[in-house]
mmCIF file of C-alpha atoms in Angstrom:
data_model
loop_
_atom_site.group_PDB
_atom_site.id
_atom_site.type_symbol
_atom_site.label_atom_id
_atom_site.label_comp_id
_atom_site.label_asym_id
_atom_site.label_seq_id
_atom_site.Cartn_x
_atom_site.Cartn_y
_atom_site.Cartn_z
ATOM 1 C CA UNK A 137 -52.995 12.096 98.672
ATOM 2 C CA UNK A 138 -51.939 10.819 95.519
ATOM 3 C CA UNK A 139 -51.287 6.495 95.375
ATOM 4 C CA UNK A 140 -50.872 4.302 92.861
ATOM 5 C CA UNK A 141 -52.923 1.262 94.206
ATOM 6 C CA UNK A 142 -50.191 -1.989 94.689
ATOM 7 C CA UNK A 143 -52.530 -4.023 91.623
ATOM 8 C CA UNK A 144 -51.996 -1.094 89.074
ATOM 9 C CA UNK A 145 -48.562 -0.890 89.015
ATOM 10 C CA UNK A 146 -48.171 -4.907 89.276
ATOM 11 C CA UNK A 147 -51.473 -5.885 86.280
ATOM 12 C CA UNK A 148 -48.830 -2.777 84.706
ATOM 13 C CA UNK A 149 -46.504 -5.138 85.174
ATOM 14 C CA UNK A 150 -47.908 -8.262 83.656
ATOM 15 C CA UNK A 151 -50.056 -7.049 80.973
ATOM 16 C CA UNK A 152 -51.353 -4.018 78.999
ATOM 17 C CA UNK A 153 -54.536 -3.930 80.986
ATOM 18 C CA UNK A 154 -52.679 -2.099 83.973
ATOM 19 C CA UNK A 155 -52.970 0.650 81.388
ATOM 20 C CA UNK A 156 -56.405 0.500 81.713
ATOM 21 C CA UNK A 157 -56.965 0.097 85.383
ATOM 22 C CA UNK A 158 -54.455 2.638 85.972
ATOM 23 C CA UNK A 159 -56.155 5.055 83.750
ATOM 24 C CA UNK A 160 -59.165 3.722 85.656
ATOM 25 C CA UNK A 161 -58.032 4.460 89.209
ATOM 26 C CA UNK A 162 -56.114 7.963 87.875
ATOM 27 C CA UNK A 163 -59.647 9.090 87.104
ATOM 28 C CA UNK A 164 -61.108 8.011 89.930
ATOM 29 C CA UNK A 165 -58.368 9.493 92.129
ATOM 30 C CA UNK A 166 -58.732 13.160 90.437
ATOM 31 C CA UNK A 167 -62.098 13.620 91.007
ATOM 32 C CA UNK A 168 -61.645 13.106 94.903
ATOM 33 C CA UNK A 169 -58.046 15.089 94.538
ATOM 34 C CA UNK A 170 -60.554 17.765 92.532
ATOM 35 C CA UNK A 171 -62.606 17.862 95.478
ATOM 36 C CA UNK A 172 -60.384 18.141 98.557
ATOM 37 C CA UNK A 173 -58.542 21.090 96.825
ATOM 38 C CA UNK A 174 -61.942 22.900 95.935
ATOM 39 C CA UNK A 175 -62.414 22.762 99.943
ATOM 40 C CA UNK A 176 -59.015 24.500 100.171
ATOM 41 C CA UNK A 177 -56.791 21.275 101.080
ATOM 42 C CA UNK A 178 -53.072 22.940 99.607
ATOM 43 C CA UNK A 179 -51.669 19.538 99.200
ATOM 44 C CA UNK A 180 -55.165 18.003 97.329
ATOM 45 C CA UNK A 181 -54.392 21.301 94.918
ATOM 46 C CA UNK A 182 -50.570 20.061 94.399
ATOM 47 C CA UNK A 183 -51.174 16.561 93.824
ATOM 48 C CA UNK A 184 -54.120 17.952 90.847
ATOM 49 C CA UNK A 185 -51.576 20.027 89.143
ATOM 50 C CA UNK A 186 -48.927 17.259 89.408
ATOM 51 C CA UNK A 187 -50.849 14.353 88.260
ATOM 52 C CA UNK A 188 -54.304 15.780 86.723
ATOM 53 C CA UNK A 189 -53.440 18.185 84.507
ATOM 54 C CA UNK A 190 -52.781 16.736 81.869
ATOM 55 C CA UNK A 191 -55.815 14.100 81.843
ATOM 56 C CA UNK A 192 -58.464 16.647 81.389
ATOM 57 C CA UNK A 193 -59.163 20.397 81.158
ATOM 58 C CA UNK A 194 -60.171 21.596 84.169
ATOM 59 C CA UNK A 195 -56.789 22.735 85.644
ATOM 60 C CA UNK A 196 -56.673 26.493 85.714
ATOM 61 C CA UNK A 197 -52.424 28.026 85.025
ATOM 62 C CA UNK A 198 -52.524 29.555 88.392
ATOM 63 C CA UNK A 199 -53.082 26.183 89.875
ATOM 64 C CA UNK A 200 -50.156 24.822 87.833
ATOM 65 C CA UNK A 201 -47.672 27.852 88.559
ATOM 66 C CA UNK A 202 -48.373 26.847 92.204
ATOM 67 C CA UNK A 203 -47.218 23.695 92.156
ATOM 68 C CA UNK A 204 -44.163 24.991 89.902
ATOM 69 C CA UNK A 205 -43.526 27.037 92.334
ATOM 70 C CA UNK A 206 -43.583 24.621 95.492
ATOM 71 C CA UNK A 207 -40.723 23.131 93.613
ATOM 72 C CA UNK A 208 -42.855 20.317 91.037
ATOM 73 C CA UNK A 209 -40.686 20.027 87.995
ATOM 74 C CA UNK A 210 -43.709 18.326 85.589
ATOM 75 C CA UNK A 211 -46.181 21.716 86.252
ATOM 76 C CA UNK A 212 -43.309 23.724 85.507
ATOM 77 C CA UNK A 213 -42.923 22.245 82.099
ATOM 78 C CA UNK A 214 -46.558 21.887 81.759
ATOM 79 C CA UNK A 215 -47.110 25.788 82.450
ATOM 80 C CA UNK A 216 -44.313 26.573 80.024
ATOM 81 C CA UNK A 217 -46.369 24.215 77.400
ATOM 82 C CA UNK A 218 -49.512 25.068 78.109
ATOM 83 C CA UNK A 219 -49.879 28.490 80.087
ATOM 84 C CA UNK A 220 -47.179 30.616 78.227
ATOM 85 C CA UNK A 221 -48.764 31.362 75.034
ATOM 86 C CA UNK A 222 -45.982 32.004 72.638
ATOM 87 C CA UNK A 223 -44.069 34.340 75.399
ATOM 88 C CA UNK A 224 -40.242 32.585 74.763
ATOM 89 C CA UNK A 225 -39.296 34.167 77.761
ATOM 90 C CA UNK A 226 -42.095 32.751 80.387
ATOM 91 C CA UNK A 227 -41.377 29.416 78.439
ATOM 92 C CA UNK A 228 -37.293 29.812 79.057
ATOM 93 C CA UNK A 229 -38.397 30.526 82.920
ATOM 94 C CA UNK A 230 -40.205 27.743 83.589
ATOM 95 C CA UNK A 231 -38.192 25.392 82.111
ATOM 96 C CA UNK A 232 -35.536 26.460 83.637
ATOM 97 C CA UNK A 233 -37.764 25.994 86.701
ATOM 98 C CA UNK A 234 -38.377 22.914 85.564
ATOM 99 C CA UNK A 235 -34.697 22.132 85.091
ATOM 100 C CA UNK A 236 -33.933 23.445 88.411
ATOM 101 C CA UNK A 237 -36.196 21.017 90.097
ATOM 102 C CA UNK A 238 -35.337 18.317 88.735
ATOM 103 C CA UNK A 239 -31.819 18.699 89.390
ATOM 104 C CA UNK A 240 -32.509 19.046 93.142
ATOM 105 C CA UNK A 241 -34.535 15.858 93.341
ATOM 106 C CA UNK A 242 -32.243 13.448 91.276
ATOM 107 C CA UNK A 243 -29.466 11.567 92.039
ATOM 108 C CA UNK A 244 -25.797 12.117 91.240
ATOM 109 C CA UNK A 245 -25.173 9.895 88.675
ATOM 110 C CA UNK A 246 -28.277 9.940 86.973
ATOM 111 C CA UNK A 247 -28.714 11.335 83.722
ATOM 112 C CA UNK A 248 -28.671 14.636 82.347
ATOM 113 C CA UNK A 249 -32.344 15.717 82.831
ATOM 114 C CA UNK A 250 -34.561 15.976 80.015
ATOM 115 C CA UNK A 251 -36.144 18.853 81.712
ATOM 116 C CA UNK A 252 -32.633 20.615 81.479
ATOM 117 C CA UNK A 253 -31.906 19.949 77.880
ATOM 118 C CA UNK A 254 -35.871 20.950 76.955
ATOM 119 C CA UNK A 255 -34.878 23.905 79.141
ATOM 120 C CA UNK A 256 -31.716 25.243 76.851
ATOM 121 C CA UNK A 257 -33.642 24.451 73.871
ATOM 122 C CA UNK A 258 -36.377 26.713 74.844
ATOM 123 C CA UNK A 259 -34.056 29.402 76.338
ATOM 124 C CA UNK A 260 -31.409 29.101 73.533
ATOM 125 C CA UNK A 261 -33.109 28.164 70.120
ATOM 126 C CA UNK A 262 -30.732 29.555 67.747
ATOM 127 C CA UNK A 263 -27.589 27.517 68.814
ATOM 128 C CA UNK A 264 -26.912 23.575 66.948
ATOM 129 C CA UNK A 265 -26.865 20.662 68.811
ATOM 130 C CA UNK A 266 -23.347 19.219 69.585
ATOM 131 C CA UNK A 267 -22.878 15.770 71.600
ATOM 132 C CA UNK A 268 -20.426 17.058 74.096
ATOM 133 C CA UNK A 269 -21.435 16.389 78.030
ATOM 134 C CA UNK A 270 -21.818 12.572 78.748
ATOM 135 C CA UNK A 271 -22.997 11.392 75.299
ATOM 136 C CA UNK A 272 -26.224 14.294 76.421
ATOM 137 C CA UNK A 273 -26.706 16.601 73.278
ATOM 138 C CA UNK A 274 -26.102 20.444 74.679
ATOM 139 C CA UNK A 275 -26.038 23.893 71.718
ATOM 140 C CA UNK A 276 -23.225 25.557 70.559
ATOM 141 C CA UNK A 277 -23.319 28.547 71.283
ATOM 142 C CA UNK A 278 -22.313 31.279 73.722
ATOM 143 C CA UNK A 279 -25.978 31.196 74.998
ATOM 144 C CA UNK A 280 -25.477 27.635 76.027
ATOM 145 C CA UNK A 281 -22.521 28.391 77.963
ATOM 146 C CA UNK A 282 -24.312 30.705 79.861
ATOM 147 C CA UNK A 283 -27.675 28.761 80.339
ATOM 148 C CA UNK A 284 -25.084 25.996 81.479
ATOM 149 C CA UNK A 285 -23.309 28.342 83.700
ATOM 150 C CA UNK A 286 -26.079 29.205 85.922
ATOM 151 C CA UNK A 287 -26.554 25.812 87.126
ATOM 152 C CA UNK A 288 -23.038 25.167 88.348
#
């Protein structure tokens, strides 16, 4: 499973060399999460789309849409950067995805997700940008009412 070793996050803490050791143990960590989901460990297969994807190449889309689809709202933006190729509408899907995920795992008086507003962006990209909902820029524009809409 995937842990962030206790003198990572707290060399993170003191200096920039936790960068280093935690890019250190990240590699480390992926090759063994690399291996367990080769031998068909679901959760080994999650935690490489979640946190390996992005480090190197050797994450196939279907492994990513997975872990979208288990409810992981960084592969869901990942596949709609990475695995879409130029389709708008798989893009607007998973980032709404994306969106939707992150809106089930945060808190109520957190933030507007970024997820969300890189979600209307990609399913709305002819409206303008207004500052209207919490200080959170949102479009104007009837497509933004309805991309809105859907979420409450």
């Amino acid at each position: 499973t995937w842990e962030i070793p206790v003198e990572c996050v707290n060399a993170n803490d003191v200096c920039s060399s936790g960068d280093k050791l935690f890019q250190t143990h990240t590699a480390e960590a992926c090759k063994d999460i690399k291996a367990a989901c080769e031998d068909g460990n679901p959760q080994s297969c999650y935690d490489k789309a979640t946190h390996c994807c992005e480090l190197n190449d050797d994450c196939d889309c279907e492994e990513i849409e997975d872990a979208c689809n288990r409810g992981n709202s960084k592969s869901c933006s990942f596949f709609a950067n990475e695995c879409c190729d130029g389709d708008a509408e798989c893009k607007c899907e998973h980032m709404k995805e994306s969106c939707t995920a992150s809106l089930q795992s945060s808190l109520s008086n957190e933030e507007l997700s970024q997820d969300c507003l890189d979600a209307e962006e990609a399913c709305c990209d002819d409206c303008r940008p207004i500052n209207d909902l919490e200080g959170q820029k949102m479009a104007s524009c009837e497509c933004s009412c309805d991309f809105w809409d859907q979420f409450c």
